[in-house]
Each structure stands twice: as structure tokens, then as C-alpha cells.
Coordinates of C-alpha atoms in Angstrom, one line a residue:
X1 CA 26.7 9.3 -30.4
X2 CA 24.3 6.4 -30.9
X3 CA 25.5 4.8 -27.7
X4 CA 25.0 8.0 -25.7
X5 CA 21.5 8.4 -27.2
X6 CA 20.7 4.8 -26.3
X7 CA 22.0 5.6 -22.7
X8 CA 19.6 8.4 -22.3
X9 CA 16.8 6.2 -23.8
X10 CA 17.6 3.3 -21.4
X11 CA 17.8 5.7 -18.4
X12 CA 14.5 7.3 -19.3
X13 CA 12.7 4.0 -20.0
X14 CA 14.0 2.4 -16.8
X15 CA 13.0 5.4 -14.7
X16 CA 9.6 5.5 -16.5
X17 CA 9.0 1.9 -15.8
X18 CA 9.8 2.3 -12.2
X19 CA 7.9 5.6 -12.1
X20 CA 4.8 4.0 -13.6
X21 CA 4.7 1.2 -11.0
X22 CA 5.3 3.8 -8.3
X23 CA 2.7 6.1 -9.7
X24 CA 0.1 3.3 -10.0
X25 CA 0.9 2.2 -6.4
X26 CA 0.7 5.8 -5.2
X27 CA -2.6 6.3 -7.0
X28 CA -4.1 3.1 -5.5
X29 CA -2.7 4.3 -2.1
X30 CA -4.6 7.5 -2.5
X31 CA -7.7 5.7 -3.4
X32 CA -7.6 3.5 -0.3
X33 CA -6.5 6.4 1.9
X34 CA -9.3 8.7 0.8
X35 CA -11.8 5.9 1.5
X36 CA -10.3 5.4 5.0
X37 CA -10.0 9.0 6.1
X38 CA -12.5 10.9 4.0
X39 CA -12.3 14.1 1.9
X40 CA -11.9 16.5 4.9
X41 CA -8.7 14.8 6.1
X42 CA -7.4 14.7 2.5
X43 CA -8.0 18.4 2.4
X44 CA -6.1 19.0 5.6
X45 CA -3.2 16.9 4.2
X46 CA -3.2 18.9 1.0
X47 CA -2.9 22.1 3.1
X48 CA 0.4 21.0 4.8
X49 CA 2.0 19.6 1.6
X50 CA 2.6 23.0 0.1
X51 CA 4.5 24.0 3.2
X52 CA 6.6 20.8 2.8
X53 CA 7.2 21.8 -0.8
X54 CA 8.4 25.2 0.3
X55 CA 10.8 23.6 2.8
X56 CA 12.1 21.3 0.1
X57 CA 12.7 24.2 -2.3
X58 CA 14.7 26.1 0.3
X59 CA 16.8 23.2 1.6
X60 CA 16.9 20.5 -1.1
X61 CA 15.8 21.4 -4.7
X62 CA 18.6 23.6 -5.7
X63 CA 21.3 21.4 -4.2
X64 CA 19.9 18.3 -5.9
X65 CA 20.0 19.9 -9.3
X66 CA 23.5 21.2 -8.6
X67 CA 24.7 17.7 -7.5
X68 CA 23.2 16.1 -10.6
X69 CA 24.3 18.5 -13.3
X70 CA 27.8 19.1 -11.8
X71 CA 28.4 15.4 -11.1
X72 CA 27.6 14.7 -14.7
X73 CA 29.9 17.5 -15.8
X74 CA 32.9 16.2 -13.8
X75 CA 32.1 12.6 -14.6
X76 CA 32.4 13.4 -18.3
X77 CA 35.8 14.9 -17.5
X78 CA 36.7 11.8 -15.5
X79 CA 37.3 13.9 -12.4
X80 CA 36.0 11.4 -9.7
X81 CA 37.4 13.3 -6.6
X82 CA 35.3 16.3 -7.6
X83 CA 32.2 14.1 -8.1
X84 CA 32.5 12.7 -4.5
X85 CA 33.2 16.2 -3.0
X86 CA 30.1 17.6 -4.6
X87 CA 27.9 15.1 -2.7
X88 CA 29.6 16.0 0.6
X89 CA 29.1 19.7 -0.1
X90 CA 25.5 19.1 -0.8
X91 CA 24.9 17.2 2.4
X92 CA 26.6 19.9 4.5
X93 CA 24.5 22.6 2.7
X94 CA 21.4 20.6 3.5
X95 CA 22.1 20.5 7.2
X96 CA 23.0 24.2 7.3
X97 CA 19.7 25.1 5.6
X98 CA 17.5 22.6 7.6
X99 CA 18.5 23.7 11.1
X100 CA 17.1 27.3 10.9
X101 CA 14.0 26.0 9.1
X102 CA 13.4 23.4 11.9
X103 CA 13.9 26.0 14.6
X104 CA 11.5 28.5 13.1
X105 CA 8.8 25.9 12.5
X106 CA 9.0 24.5 16.0
X107 CA 8.8 28.0 17.6
X108 CA 6.0 29.3 15.4
X109 CA 4.1 26.2 14.4
X110 CA 0.9 27.5 16.0
X111 CA 1.0 30.7 14.0
X112 CA 1.9 28.9 10.8
X113 CA -0.9 26.4 11.1
X114 CA -3.6 28.8 12.4
X115 CA -2.9 32.0 10.6
X116 CA -1.1 31.0 7.4
X117 CA -2.8 27.7 6.7
X118 CA -6.1 28.7 8.2
X119 CA -6.6 25.5 10.2
X120 CA -4.9 24.8 13.5
X121 CA -5.5 21.0 13.0
X122 CA -2.5 21.0 10.7
X123 CA 0.0 21.8 13.5
X124 CA 0.9 18.3 14.5
X125 CA 1.5 17.1 11.0
X126 CA 3.5 20.2 10.2
X127 CA 5.9 19.6 13.1
X128 CA 6.3 15.9 12.1
X129 CA 7.3 17.0 8.6
X130 CA 10.6 18.3 9.8
X131 CA 12.5 14.9 10.1
X132 CA 10.8 13.9 6.9
X133 CA 12.4 16.9 5.2
X134 CA 15.9 16.1 6.4
X135 CA 15.8 12.5 5.4
X136 CA 14.2 13.4 2.0
X137 CA 17.1 15.8 1.4
X138 CA 19.7 13.0 2.2
X139 CA 17.7 10.7 -0.2
X140 CA 17.5 13.1 -3.0
X141 CA 21.1 14.3 -2.9
X142 CA 22.4 10.7 -2.9
X143 CA 19.9 9.7 -5.6
X144 CA 20.9 12.6 -7.9
X145 CA 24.6 11.8 -7.2
X146 CA 23.8 8.4 -8.7
X147 CA 22.0 9.9 -11.7
X148 CA 24.8 12.3 -12.4
X149 CA 27.4 9.5 -12.7
X150 CA 25.1 7.5 -14.9
X151 CA 23.9 4.9 -12.4
X152 CA 20.1 4.6 -12.6
X153 CA 19.3 1.0 -11.5
X154 CA 20.1 1.4 -7.8
X155 CA 18.2 4.6 -7.1
X156 CA 15.3 3.4 -9.2
X157 CA 15.0 0.2 -7.2
X158 CA 15.2 2.1 -3.9
X159 CA 12.5 4.5 -5.1
X160 CA 10.2 1.6 -5.9
X161 CA 10.9 0.1 -2.5
X162 CA 10.2 3.4 -0.8
X163 CA 6.8 3.6 -2.4
X164 CA 5.9 0.1 -1.1
X165 CA 7.1 1.0 2.4
X166 CA 5.2 4.3 2.4
X167 CA 2.0 2.6 1.2
X168 CA 2.2 -0.1 3.8
X169 CA 3.2 2.2 6.6
X170 CA 0.6 4.9 6.0
X171 CA -2.3 2.6 5.4
X172 CA -1.2 0.3 8.2
X173 CA -1.1 3.1 10.7
X174 CA -4.5 4.6 9.6
X175 CA -6.1 1.2 9.4
X176 CA -5.0 0.0 12.8
X177 CA -5.6 3.2 14.7
X178 CA -8.4 4.9 12.6
X179 CA -8.6 8.1 14.7
X180 CA -11.7 10.2 14.9
X181 CA -9.6 13.4 15.2
X182 CA -8.6 14.7 11.7
X183 CA -5.4 16.2 13.1
X184 CA -4.3 12.8 14.4
X185 CA -5.1 11.2 11.1
X186 CA -2.9 13.7 9.2
X187 CA -0.1 13.1 11.7
X188 CA -0.3 9.4 11.1
X189 CA 0.0 9.9 7.3
X190 CA 3.2 12.0 7.9
X191 CA 4.6 9.3 10.3
X192 CA 4.1 6.8 7.4
X193 CA 6.0 9.1 5.2
X194 CA 8.8 9.3 7.8
X195 CA 9.1 5.5 7.8
X196 CA 9.6 5.4 4.0
X197 CA 12.2 8.1 4.1
X198 CA 14.2 6.3 6.8
X199 CA 14.2 3.2 4.4
X200 CA 15.2 5.1 1.3
X201 CA 17.9 7.4 2.8
X202 CA 19.6 4.7 4.7
X203 CA 19.5 2.2 1.9
X204 CA 21.0 4.7 -0.7
X205 CA 23.7 5.7 1.7
X206 CA 24.8 2.1 2.3
X207 CA 24.7 1.4 -1.5
X208 CA 26.8 4.5 -2.2
X209 CA 29.5 3.6 0.4
X210 CA 29.7 0.1 -1.0
X211 CA 30.1 1.4 -4.5
X212 CA 32.9 3.8 -3.5
X213 CA 34.7 1.0 -1.7
X214 CA 34.6 -1.2 -4.9
X215 CA 36.2 1.6 -7.0
X216 CA 39.8 1.1 -8.0
X217 CA 42.3 2.9 -5.8
X218 CA 43.4 5.2 -8.6
X219 CA 39.9 6.6 -9.1
X220 CA 39.7 7.5 -5.4
X221 CA 42.9 9.4 -5.2
X222 CA 43.6 12.9 -6.3
X223 CA 42.2 16.3 -5.3
X224 CA 38.9 17.8 -6.3
X225 CA 38.8 20.8 -8.6
X226 CA 39.0 24.2 -6.9
X227 CA 36.0 26.4 -6.6
X228 CA 33.4 23.5 -6.3
X229 CA 31.5 25.4 -3.6
X230 CA 31.1 28.5 -5.8
X231 CA 29.9 26.3 -8.7
X232 CA 27.3 24.7 -6.5
X233 CA 26.1 28.0 -5.3
X234 CA 25.9 29.3 -8.9
X235 CA 23.7 26.4 -9.9
X236 CA 21.7 25.9 -6.7
X237 CA 20.7 29.4 -5.9
X238 CA 18.6 30.3 -9.0
X239 CA 17.1 26.8 -9.1
X240 CA 16.3 26.9 -5.4
X241 CA 14.8 30.4 -5.6
X242 CA 12.7 29.4 -8.6
X243 CA 11.3 26.4 -6.6
X244 CA 10.8 28.5 -3.5
X245 CA 8.9 31.3 -5.3
X246 CA 6.9 28.8 -7.2
X247 CA 6.0 26.8 -4.1
X248 CA 5.2 30.0 -2.2
X249 CA 2.8 31.0 -4.9
X250 CA 1.4 27.4 -5.0
X251 CA 0.9 27.5 -1.2
X252 CA -0.8 30.9 -1.4
X253 CA -3.1 29.3 -4.0
X254 CA -3.8 26.3 -1.7
X255 CA -4.7 28.6 1.1
X256 CA -6.8 31.0 -1.0
X257 CA -8.8 28.4 -2.8
X258 CA -10.8 27.0 0.2
X259 CA -11.4 30.7 1.3
X260 CA -12.6 31.5 -2.3
X261 CA -14.9 28.5 -2.2
X262 CA -16.3 29.6 1.2
X263 CA -16.7 33.2 -0.2
X264 CA -18.7 31.6 -3.0
X265 CA -21.3 30.3 -0.5
X266 CA -19.9 27.0 0.8
X267 CA -19.4 26.3 4.5
X268 CA -15.8 25.9 5.7
X269 CA -16.2 22.1 6.0
X270 CA -17.8 21.9 2.5
X271 CA -15.1 24.1 1.0
X272 CA -12.4 21.9 2.5
X273 CA -14.1 18.8 1.2
X274 CA -14.4 20.3 -2.3
X275 CA -10.7 21.3 -2.1
X276 CA -9.8 17.7 -1.1
X277 CA -11.9 16.2 -3.9
X278 CA -10.3 18.4 -6.6
X279 CA -6.7 18.5 -5.5
X280 CA -6.5 15.2 -3.6
X281 CA -8.5 13.0 -6.1
X282 CA -9.1 14.6 -9.5
X283 CA -5.6 16.2 -10.0
X284 CA -3.7 13.1 -8.9
X285 CA -5.7 11.1 -11.4
X286 CA -4.8 13.5 -14.2
X287 CA -1.1 13.4 -13.1
X288 CA -0.7 9.7 -14.0
X289 CA 1.6 10.6 -17.0
X290 CA 3.9 12.5 -14.6
X291 CA 5.8 9.3 -14.0
X292 CA 7.2 9.6 -17.5
X293 CA 7.8 13.3 -17.2
X294 CA 9.6 12.9 -13.9
X295 CA 11.8 10.2 -15.4
X296 CA 12.6 12.3 -18.5
X297 CA 13.5 15.4 -16.4
X298 CA 15.7 13.3 -14.1
X299 CA 17.5 11.8 -17.1
X300 CA 17.9 14.8 -19.3
X301 CA 19.6 17.3 -16.9
X302 CA 22.9 15.2 -16.4
X303 CA 22.9 14.2 -20.1
X304 CA 22.7 17.8 -21.3
X305 CA 25.3 18.8 -18.8
X306 CA 27.7 16.2 -20.2
X307 CA 27.0 17.5 -23.8
X308 CA 27.8 21.0 -22.6
X309 CA 31.0 19.9 -20.9
X310 CA 32.2 18.1 -24.1
X311 CA 30.9 20.9 -26.4
X312 CA 28.6 18.6 -28.4
X313 CA 26.0 21.1 -29.6
X314 CA 24.4 18.9 -32.2
X315 CA 23.9 16.0 -29.8
X316 CA 22.4 18.5 -27.3
X317 CA 19.8 19.7 -29.8
X318 CA 18.9 16.1 -30.7
X319 CA 18.3 15.2 -27.1
X320 CA 16.1 18.3 -26.6
X321 CA 14.0 17.6 -29.7
X322 CA 13.5 14.0 -28.7
X323 CA 12.6 15.0 -25.1
X324 CA 9.9 17.3 -26.3
X325 CA 8.5 14.8 -28.8
X326 CA 8.5 12.1 -26.1
X327 CA 6.5 14.3 -23.7
X328 CA 3.9 14.9 -26.4
X329 CA 3.6 11.3 -27.5
X330 CA 3.1 10.1 -23.9
X331 CA 1.2 12.9 -22.1
X332 CA -1.4 13.9 -24.8
X333 CA -3.1 10.6 -25.4
X334 CA -3.3 9.7 -21.7
X335 CA -4.8 13.1 -20.9
X336 CA -7.3 12.8 -23.7
X337 CA -8.5 9.5 -22.3
X338 CA -8.6 10.9 -18.8
X339 CA -10.8 13.8 -20.0
X340 CA -13.2 11.3 -21.5
X341 CA -13.1 8.4 -19.0
X342 CA -11.8 10.2 -15.9
X343 CA -15.1 11.2 -14.3
X344 CA -16.4 7.6 -14.5
X345 CA -13.0 6.1 -13.4
X346 CA -12.8 8.6 -10.5
X347 CA -16.3 7.7 -9.2
X348 CA -15.5 4.0 -9.5
X349 CA -12.2 4.3 -7.6
X350 CA -12.9 7.0 -5.0
X351 CA -16.7 6.5 -4.6
X352 CA -17.2 10.2 -4.7
X353 CA -19.6 11.9 -7.2
X354 CA -17.5 15.1 -7.2
X355 CA -14.4 13.4 -8.7
X356 CA -13.9 14.6 -12.2
X357 CA -15.3 18.1 -11.7
X358 CA -13.4 20.8 -13.7
X359 CA -11.5 18.0 -15.5
X360 CA -11.3 19.7 -18.9
X361 CA -9.5 22.9 -17.7
X362 CA -7.4 21.0 -15.2
X363 CA -6.3 18.6 -18.0
X364 CA -5.2 21.5 -20.2
X365 CA -3.2 22.9 -17.2
X366 CA -1.6 19.4 -16.5
X367 CA -0.5 19.1 -20.1
X368 CA 1.1 22.5 -20.2
X369 CA 2.7 21.9 -16.8
X370 CA 4.3 18.7 -18.2
X371 CA 5.8 20.7 -21.1
X372 CA 7.0 23.3 -18.6
X373 CA 8.8 20.7 -16.5
X374 CA 10.6 19.3 -19.5
X375 CA 11.6 22.7 -20.8
X376 CA 12.7 23.9 -17.4
X377 CA 14.9 20.8 -17.0
X378 CA 16.4 21.5 -20.4
X379 CA 17.3 25.1 -19.3
X380 CA 18.9 23.7 -16.1
X381 CA 20.8 21.2 -18.2
X382 CA 22.3 23.8 -20.5
X383 CA 23.2 26.2 -17.6
X384 CA 20.4 28.7 -18.0
X385 CA 19.0 28.4 -14.5
X386 CA 18.6 32.2 -13.9
X387 CA 16.5 32.8 -17.0
X388 CA 14.3 29.8 -16.1
X389 CA 13.9 31.3 -12.6
X390 CA 12.7 34.6 -14.1
X391 CA 10.1 32.9 -16.2
X392 CA 8.8 30.9 -13.2
X393 CA 8.5 34.1 -11.1
X394 CA 6.6 36.0 -13.7
X395 CA 4.2 33.1 -14.6
X396 CA 3.6 32.3 -10.9
X397 CA 2.7 35.9 -10.2
X398 CA 0.1 35.8 -13.0
X399 CA -1.4 32.5 -11.6
X400 CA -1.6 34.0 -8.1
X401 CA -3.2 37.2 -9.3
X402 CA -5.9 35.3 -11.2
X403 CA -6.7 33.3 -8.2
X404 CA -7.0 36.4 -6.0
X405 CA -9.3 38.1 -8.5
X406 CA -11.5 35.1 -9.3
X407 CA -14.5 33.6 -7.6
X408 CA -14.4 30.0 -6.4
X409 CA -12.1 28.0 -8.7
X410 CA -12.6 30.0 -11.9
X411 CA -9.7 32.4 -11.2
X412 CA -7.3 29.6 -10.4
X413 CA -8.3 27.6 -13.5
X414 CA -7.9 30.6 -15.8
X415 CA -4.6 31.5 -14.3
X416 CA -3.4 27.9 -14.5
X417 CA -3.9 27.8 -18.2
X418 CA -2.7 31.3 -19.0
X419 CA 0.5 31.2 -16.9
X420 CA 1.4 27.7 -18.1
X421 CA 0.9 28.6 -21.7
X422 CA 3.1 31.7 -21.3
X423 CA 5.7 29.7 -19.5
X424 CA 5.9 27.1 -22.3
X425 CA 6.3 29.8 -24.9
X426 CA 9.0 31.8 -23.0
X427 CA 11.1 28.7 -22.1
X428 CA 10.9 27.3 -25.6
X429 CA 12.0 30.7 -27.0
X430 CA 15.0 30.7 -24.6
X431 CA 16.0 27.2 -25.6
X432 CA 15.9 28.1 -29.3
X433 CA 17.9 31.2 -28.7
X434 CA 20.7 29.5 -26.7
X435 CA 21.0 26.2 -28.5
X436 CA 19.9 27.0 -32.1
X437 CA 17.2 24.3 -31.8
X438 CA 15.1 23.9 -35.0
X439 CA 11.9 22.2 -33.8
X440 CA 9.5 20.4 -36.1
X441 CA 6.3 21.9 -34.7
X442 CA 4.0 19.5 -36.6
X443 CA 5.8 16.4 -35.4
X444 CA 6.5 17.6 -31.9
X445 CA 3.1 19.1 -31.1
X446 CA 0.4 19.1 -33.8
X447 CA 0.5 15.4 -34.9
X448 CA 0.3 14.0 -31.3
X449 CA -2.4 16.5 -30.4
X450 CA -4.5 15.6 -33.5
X451 CA -4.0 11.9 -32.7
X452 CA -5.1 12.4 -29.1
X453 CA -8.1 14.5 -30.1
X454 CA -9.2 11.8 -32.5
X455 CA -8.8 9.0 -29.9
X456 CA -10.6 11.0 -27.3
X457 CA -13.7 11.7 -29.5
X458 CA -13.9 8.1 -30.7
X459 CA -13.6 6.8 -27.2
X460 CA -16.4 9.1 -26.1
X461 CA -18.7 7.6 -28.7
X462 CA -17.6 4.1 -27.9
X463 CA -18.2 4.5 -24.1
X464 CA -21.8 5.6 -24.8
X465 CA -22.2 2.5 -27.0
X466 CA -21.0 0.3 -24.1
X467 CA -23.2 2.0 -21.6
X468 CA -25.0 -1.3 -20.6
X469 CA -21.7 -3.1 -19.9
X470 CA -20.0 -3.2 -16.5
X471 CA -18.1 0.1 -15.9
X472 CA -14.7 -1.6 -15.5
X473 CA -15.1 -3.6 -18.7
X474 CA -16.2 -0.4 -20.6
X475 CA -13.3 1.6 -19.3
X476 CA -10.8 -1.1 -20.2
X477 CA -12.1 -1.6 -23.7
X478 CA -12.3 2.1 -24.4
X479 CA -8.8 2.7 -23.1
X480 CA -7.4 0.0 -25.3
X481 CA -9.3 1.1 -28.4
X482 CA -8.2 4.7 -27.8
X483 CA -4.5 3.9 -27.6
X484 CA -4.8 1.8 -30.7
X485 CA -6.5 4.6 -32.6
X486 CA -3.9 7.1 -31.3
X487 CA -0.8 5.2 -32.4
X488 CA -2.4 4.3 -35.8
X489 CA -3.0 8.0 -36.3
X490 CA 0.6 8.8 -35.4
X491 CA 1.8 6.2 -37.9
X492 CA -0.4 7.7 -40.7
X493 CA 1.2 11.1 -39.9
X494 CA 4.7 9.6 -40.1
X495 CA 5.4 9.9 -36.4
X496 CA 7.0 6.7 -35.1
X497 CA 7.3 6.4 -31.3
X498 CA 9.4 3.2 -31.6
X499 CA 12.0 5.0 -33.6
X500 CA 11.9 7.8 -31.0
X501 CA 13.0 5.3 -28.3
X502 CA 15.6 3.6 -30.5
X503 CA 13.7 0.3 -30.4
X504 CA 13.4 0.5 -34.2
X505 CA 16.0 2.4 -36.2
X506 CA 15.7 4.1 -39.5

């Protein structure tokens, strides 16, 4: 069991390292991009991304989770023909779902951009997202096939390369052409995304074929298990519907928020600029810990599926406990530092005085969303996709209702915290019910939260003391001091992150 735990740890740490580099590169890319194109273009770009997310949820999300979890299941049973067949079924399902989406979008792109999104300047970027969607599906299915069979290094390296290609392509196109028309600027950003997806999907496909050719002949022979298509549908449909409903509600929020800001007294241009500052600058800055959360969710689903296939309940509970604790240990201190230092860091990077607005309620929502992501992945890993879907539907409805009833951003922020808190509680209850998990609440939540609060308050005082120093120096010193205080506080409360990651063993 120690080897399997170490495998999960190595996978998570490798994906985290790659994710941190990619996240940092993506963050710097957003900083440079926002300076090049301005807040209005960033707002238009943020308008089309929820549509892209909806398309992904319809054609890609459910299939990727099915390929990952079922590949891990059959890999644990050493049924290699079924593992290969699962990927081919996923690719066929992707094409079958993408074709009608592309046809509808091409026929009604004017209505979607003008009526649904509220700004006809998004039309060109929306149409160009269609090939991006198809290639993203190929990339994600192949990548999750690798994750399911326990191969992390190849897709991790390709993901990092993809981020470099995207950064170079988008910034290069915008820098060289620098259009005055915001619609053309958005289209150039999407074309840069397309270049990165061509790189990642083609590279992963070549690597997969080479790996299959190197397998011994006996592992390539045999017939896949019967009923694989039904199993894929059983897993993919609830996950896909959950993602679809969640993204539909998120898209409705994205469309409603600029209108709510305009109703509160802002002009349309000012409302779009405020939307771009909050969701194109402040929220991405708060989402820096998401690199670790994404790595953890990618690693935990196939590992839990393997435990379920081999009927290892105790190991399953141990992995769940460590995943929740790991999320707390990483996300809470980074968020505490962002609440304290984020406004100054945002103004330094984005050169916009509005960055950092609403940072406290947004940070609470980001923390709760991180827990939701981990717990939803746990439910997917233990085969409880339908129940997770029901929770997502109910919480998303609460979020959307609050946005509709609120004025400006107040309704959205209140709904974000309320729905996320409810989602964490319900998902945690389902996990306890179905796995018999006995969670140490102090170690998993209270101790990291207290340590993060202490670090945040001390850093706030320290930053005021260093007010006469250069901003970059003050931010660096405060961040280092805050992390030192946080880990010292954890040690005093007998929480040892090194033991958590198996770097130091009891």
C-alpha cells in the first residue's frame, strides 16, 4: 500500500510542478495580454469563454472522466484491450457530439453572439472556437487515457509545452497585428489557442501510438470486455450533464453580471471594463493555487477507481483524507496571502487600480470552489457521479438565483459563497456515507485555517511596516515571512505537510 500511496503522491507532485509552471506562465501571459489589448477586449474574451466551457461540457468533459476512471479500472485488472478500446470509443463519441454543435453554432452564430451574449463583437471568436473545441477533445481524451494507465510524465510535459506555444502564439499575433477592432483582437486570441491545441493533440497522439507499438505482443492481443459502451455512457452522462448545467449557469452569470453593473449606473463600456477587471484579472490572480487542485483532481480519480476495482476500502479512505488535507494545506495560505497582498500585486502587474476589488468575498468563494473540485472528483472516483450531479444542479441554481436578485456584483458574490458552502457540506456528507470516512476536522480544516489566518494578519502588519520599500521587495519579503509563519504554526499544531507527501515518514 505504501508504494501505491507513493504513486499517487508522485503523480500529484509531478502534475503540481508542471501545473505551477503552466499557471505562472498563464498568469504572466494574462498580464501582458491585458496590457496589450485592454480591459474591454478582456471582457469580450471572458464573454465567449463560458460558451466554450458549455461546448466542452457537452462533447468532452463526461467522456474524459469516463476514459480516465474506466481505464484505471481495467488497467488494475490488467485488461489492456479494454483500455485501448475505451479511448477509441471516447474519440468516436467526441466526433458524434461535436458535429451537431458545430452545425448549430455556424448557423446561429449571429443570434448567439448578439442575443445570448449581448455583444455581436464576439461572433468571429465564437466561430473560431469550433476547431479549438475538437482538438481540445482529442487532447483531453488522450491525456486522460495516459492518466488512467498511470503514465503522468508524457502528458505533463506536453501540457507544459502547450502553454508555451499558446503564450507565444497569442502574444505574437496580438503584438504583430495589434488591431483596433476589439472583435478582431478576440479572434486573434482564439487563433493562438488553436495553434496550441494543434501542437498538444498531435503530439499526444504520436506519443500514444509509439507507446502502443512498444508494448509486448501478448498485451495487444485479446478482446475487450463486453458492454464497454454502456459503461462509458453510465459514467459520462451524469458527469457531462453536471458540467453542462454548471457551465450554463456560469454562462448565465457571465451574461447577467455586465447587465447588472449597467443597471447599477455604469455605461455599457464601463460595465464591460469592470467585468474584465474582476473576472479577467482579479479572479485569475486568486486562482493561482488551482494548479495544485487541478493536479490533485486529475490524479485522485483513477487512483480511487483502482481502489474500488480491487475492493480496497481502507486505502480509498486514506487517499480521500490525504487529498482533503493537501487541499487545505496548499490553498488556504496562498489565499490568505492574496487577500493581504493581492491588491498591491495586481496593481503592480496589471497597472490597473481596479484590480483587487471584491477580493475578500471572491477569495472565500475560490477556497470553497477548491474544496468542491476535490470532493466532486472523489465522488467521481468512487462511482457516485449521479449524486454529485444533483448537488451541482442545486447549488448552481442557488448561485444563479442570487445573481438575478442582486444589484451589481453583490448578488453574485453572496450566491458564490452560499452555494459553494452548501456544495462542500453536501458532497462531504455523501463521501462519509458511502465510504465510511472518518475525517479529523481539526487537522483537515481548522489547523490550516488558523495558520493561514495568523500568517495573513502578520503579513498585513509587516507590509505596512515596509511601506517605504520598493513594492516588489515588500511583496517578496512579506510572502516569504507569511509562508514561514504558516508552516511554523502547522508544526506547532502537529500538522506535518512533509509527512503528508511521504517525504518524511513517521
